[in-house]
PDB file of C-alpha atoms in Angstrom:
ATOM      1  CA  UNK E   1      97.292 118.513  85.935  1.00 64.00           C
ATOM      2  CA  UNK E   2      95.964 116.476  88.722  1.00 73.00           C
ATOM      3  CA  UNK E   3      92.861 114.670  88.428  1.00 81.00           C
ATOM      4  CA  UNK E   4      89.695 115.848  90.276  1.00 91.00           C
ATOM      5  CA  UNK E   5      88.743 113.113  93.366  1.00 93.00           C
ATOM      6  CA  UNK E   6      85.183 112.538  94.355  1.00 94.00           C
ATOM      7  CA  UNK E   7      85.344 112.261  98.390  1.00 95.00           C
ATOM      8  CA  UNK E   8      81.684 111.395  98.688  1.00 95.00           C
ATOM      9  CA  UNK E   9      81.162 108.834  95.923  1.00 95.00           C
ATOM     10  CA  UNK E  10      79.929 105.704  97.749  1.00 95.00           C
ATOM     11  CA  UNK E  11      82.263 102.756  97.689  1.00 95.00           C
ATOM     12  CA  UNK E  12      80.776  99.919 100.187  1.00 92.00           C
ATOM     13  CA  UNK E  13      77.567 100.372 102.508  1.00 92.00           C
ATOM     14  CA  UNK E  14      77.377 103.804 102.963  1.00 93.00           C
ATOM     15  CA  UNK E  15      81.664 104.264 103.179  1.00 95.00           C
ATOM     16  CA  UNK E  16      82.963 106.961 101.156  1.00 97.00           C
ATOM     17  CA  UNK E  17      86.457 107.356  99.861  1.00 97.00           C
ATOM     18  CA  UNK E  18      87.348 109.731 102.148  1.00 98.00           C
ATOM     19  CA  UNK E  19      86.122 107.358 105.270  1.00 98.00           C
ATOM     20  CA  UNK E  20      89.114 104.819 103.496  1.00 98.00           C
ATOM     21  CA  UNK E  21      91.160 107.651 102.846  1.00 98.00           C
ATOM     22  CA  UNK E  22      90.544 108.800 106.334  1.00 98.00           C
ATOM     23  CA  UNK E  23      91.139 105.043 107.566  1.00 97.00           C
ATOM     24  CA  UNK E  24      94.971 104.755 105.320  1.00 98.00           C
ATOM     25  CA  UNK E  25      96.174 107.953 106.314  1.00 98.00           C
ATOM     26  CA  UNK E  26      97.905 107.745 109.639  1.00 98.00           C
ATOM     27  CA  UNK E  27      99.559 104.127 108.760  1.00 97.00           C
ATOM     28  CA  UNK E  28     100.537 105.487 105.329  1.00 98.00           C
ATOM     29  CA  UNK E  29     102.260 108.871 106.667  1.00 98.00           C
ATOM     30  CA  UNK E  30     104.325 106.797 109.205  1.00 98.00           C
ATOM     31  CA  UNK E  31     105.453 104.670 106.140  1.00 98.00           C
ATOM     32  CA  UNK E  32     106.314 107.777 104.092  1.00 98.00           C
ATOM     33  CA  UNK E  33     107.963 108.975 106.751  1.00 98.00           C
ATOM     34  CA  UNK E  34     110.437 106.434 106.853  1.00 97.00           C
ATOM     35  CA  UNK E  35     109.265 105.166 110.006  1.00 96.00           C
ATOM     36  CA  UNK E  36     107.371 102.103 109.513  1.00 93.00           C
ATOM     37  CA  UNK E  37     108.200  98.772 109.395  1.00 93.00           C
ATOM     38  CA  UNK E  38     107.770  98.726 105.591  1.00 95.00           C
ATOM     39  CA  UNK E  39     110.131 101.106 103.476  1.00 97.00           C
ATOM     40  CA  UNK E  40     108.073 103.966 102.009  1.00 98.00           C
ATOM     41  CA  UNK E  41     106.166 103.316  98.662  1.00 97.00           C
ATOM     42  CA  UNK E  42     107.653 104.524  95.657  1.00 97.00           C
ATOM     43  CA  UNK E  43     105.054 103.546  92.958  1.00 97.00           C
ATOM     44  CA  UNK E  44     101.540 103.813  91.743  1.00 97.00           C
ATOM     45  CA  UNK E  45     101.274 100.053  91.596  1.00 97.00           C
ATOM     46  CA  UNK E  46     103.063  99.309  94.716  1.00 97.00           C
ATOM     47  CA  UNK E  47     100.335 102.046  96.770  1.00 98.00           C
ATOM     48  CA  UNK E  48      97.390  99.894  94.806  1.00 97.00           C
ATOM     49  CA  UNK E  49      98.529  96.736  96.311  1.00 97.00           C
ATOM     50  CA  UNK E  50      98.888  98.828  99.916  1.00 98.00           C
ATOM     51  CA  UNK E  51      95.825 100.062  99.989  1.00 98.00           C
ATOM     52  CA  UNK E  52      93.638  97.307  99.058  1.00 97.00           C
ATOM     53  CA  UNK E  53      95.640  94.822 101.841  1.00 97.00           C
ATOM     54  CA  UNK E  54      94.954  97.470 104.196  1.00 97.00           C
ATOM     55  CA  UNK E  55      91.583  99.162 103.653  1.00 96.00           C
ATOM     56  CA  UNK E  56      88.790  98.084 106.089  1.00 93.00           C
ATOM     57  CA  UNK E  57      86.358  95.260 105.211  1.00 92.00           C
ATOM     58  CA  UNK E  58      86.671  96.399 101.067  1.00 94.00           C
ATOM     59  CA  UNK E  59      89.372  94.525  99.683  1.00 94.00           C
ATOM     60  CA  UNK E  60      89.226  95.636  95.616  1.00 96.00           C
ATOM     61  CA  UNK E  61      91.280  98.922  94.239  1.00 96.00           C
ATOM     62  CA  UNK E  62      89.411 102.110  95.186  1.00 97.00           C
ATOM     63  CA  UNK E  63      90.846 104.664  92.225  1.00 96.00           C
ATOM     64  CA  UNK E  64      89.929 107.633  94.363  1.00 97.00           C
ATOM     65  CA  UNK E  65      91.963 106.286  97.386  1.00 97.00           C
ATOM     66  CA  UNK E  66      95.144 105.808  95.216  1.00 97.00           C
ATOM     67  CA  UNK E  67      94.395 108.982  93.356  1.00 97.00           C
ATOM     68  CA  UNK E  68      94.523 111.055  96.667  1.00 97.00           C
ATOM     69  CA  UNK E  69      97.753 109.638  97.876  1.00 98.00           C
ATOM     70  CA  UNK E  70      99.687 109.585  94.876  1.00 97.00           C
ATOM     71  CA  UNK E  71      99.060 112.919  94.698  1.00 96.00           C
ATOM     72  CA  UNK E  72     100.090 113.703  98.667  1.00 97.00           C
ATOM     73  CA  UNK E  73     103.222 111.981  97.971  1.00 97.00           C
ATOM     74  CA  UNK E  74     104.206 112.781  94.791  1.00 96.00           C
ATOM     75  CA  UNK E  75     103.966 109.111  93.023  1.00 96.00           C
ATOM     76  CA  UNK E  76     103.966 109.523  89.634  1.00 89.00           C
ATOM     77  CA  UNK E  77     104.461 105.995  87.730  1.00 88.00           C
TER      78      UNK E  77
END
């Protein structure tokens, strides 16, 4: 069962998690695609250290963020 994700909870003056998800999104689905210059992310823990590298101005794990794309692509462990 997939875990519910709060897209408005606040996570850094006034951004949301779905402003960072919104932010990831096109970089990550060129990765997952196979067509970025990094190979497409196979685990949770690899996506965590993604994200946070890569979100806008909030550099700590957002569990909503990593939530939402695990479950896009399918990354289980």
């Amino acid at each position: 069962m997939e875990k519910q994700i709060n897209f408005q909870k606040e996570v850094w003056e006034g951004w949301t998690a779905a402003d960072f998800i919104a932010e990831l999104d096109p970089l990550l689905s060129i990765i997952m695609s196979g067509k970025g210059v990094i190979p497409p992310i196979k685990t949770k823990q690899e996506l965590k250290k993604w994200c946070k590298e890569n979100q806008p101005y909030y550099k700590k794990e957002i569990p909503e963020v990593v939530e939402y794309f695990s479950q896009k692509y399918n990354i289980k462990n």
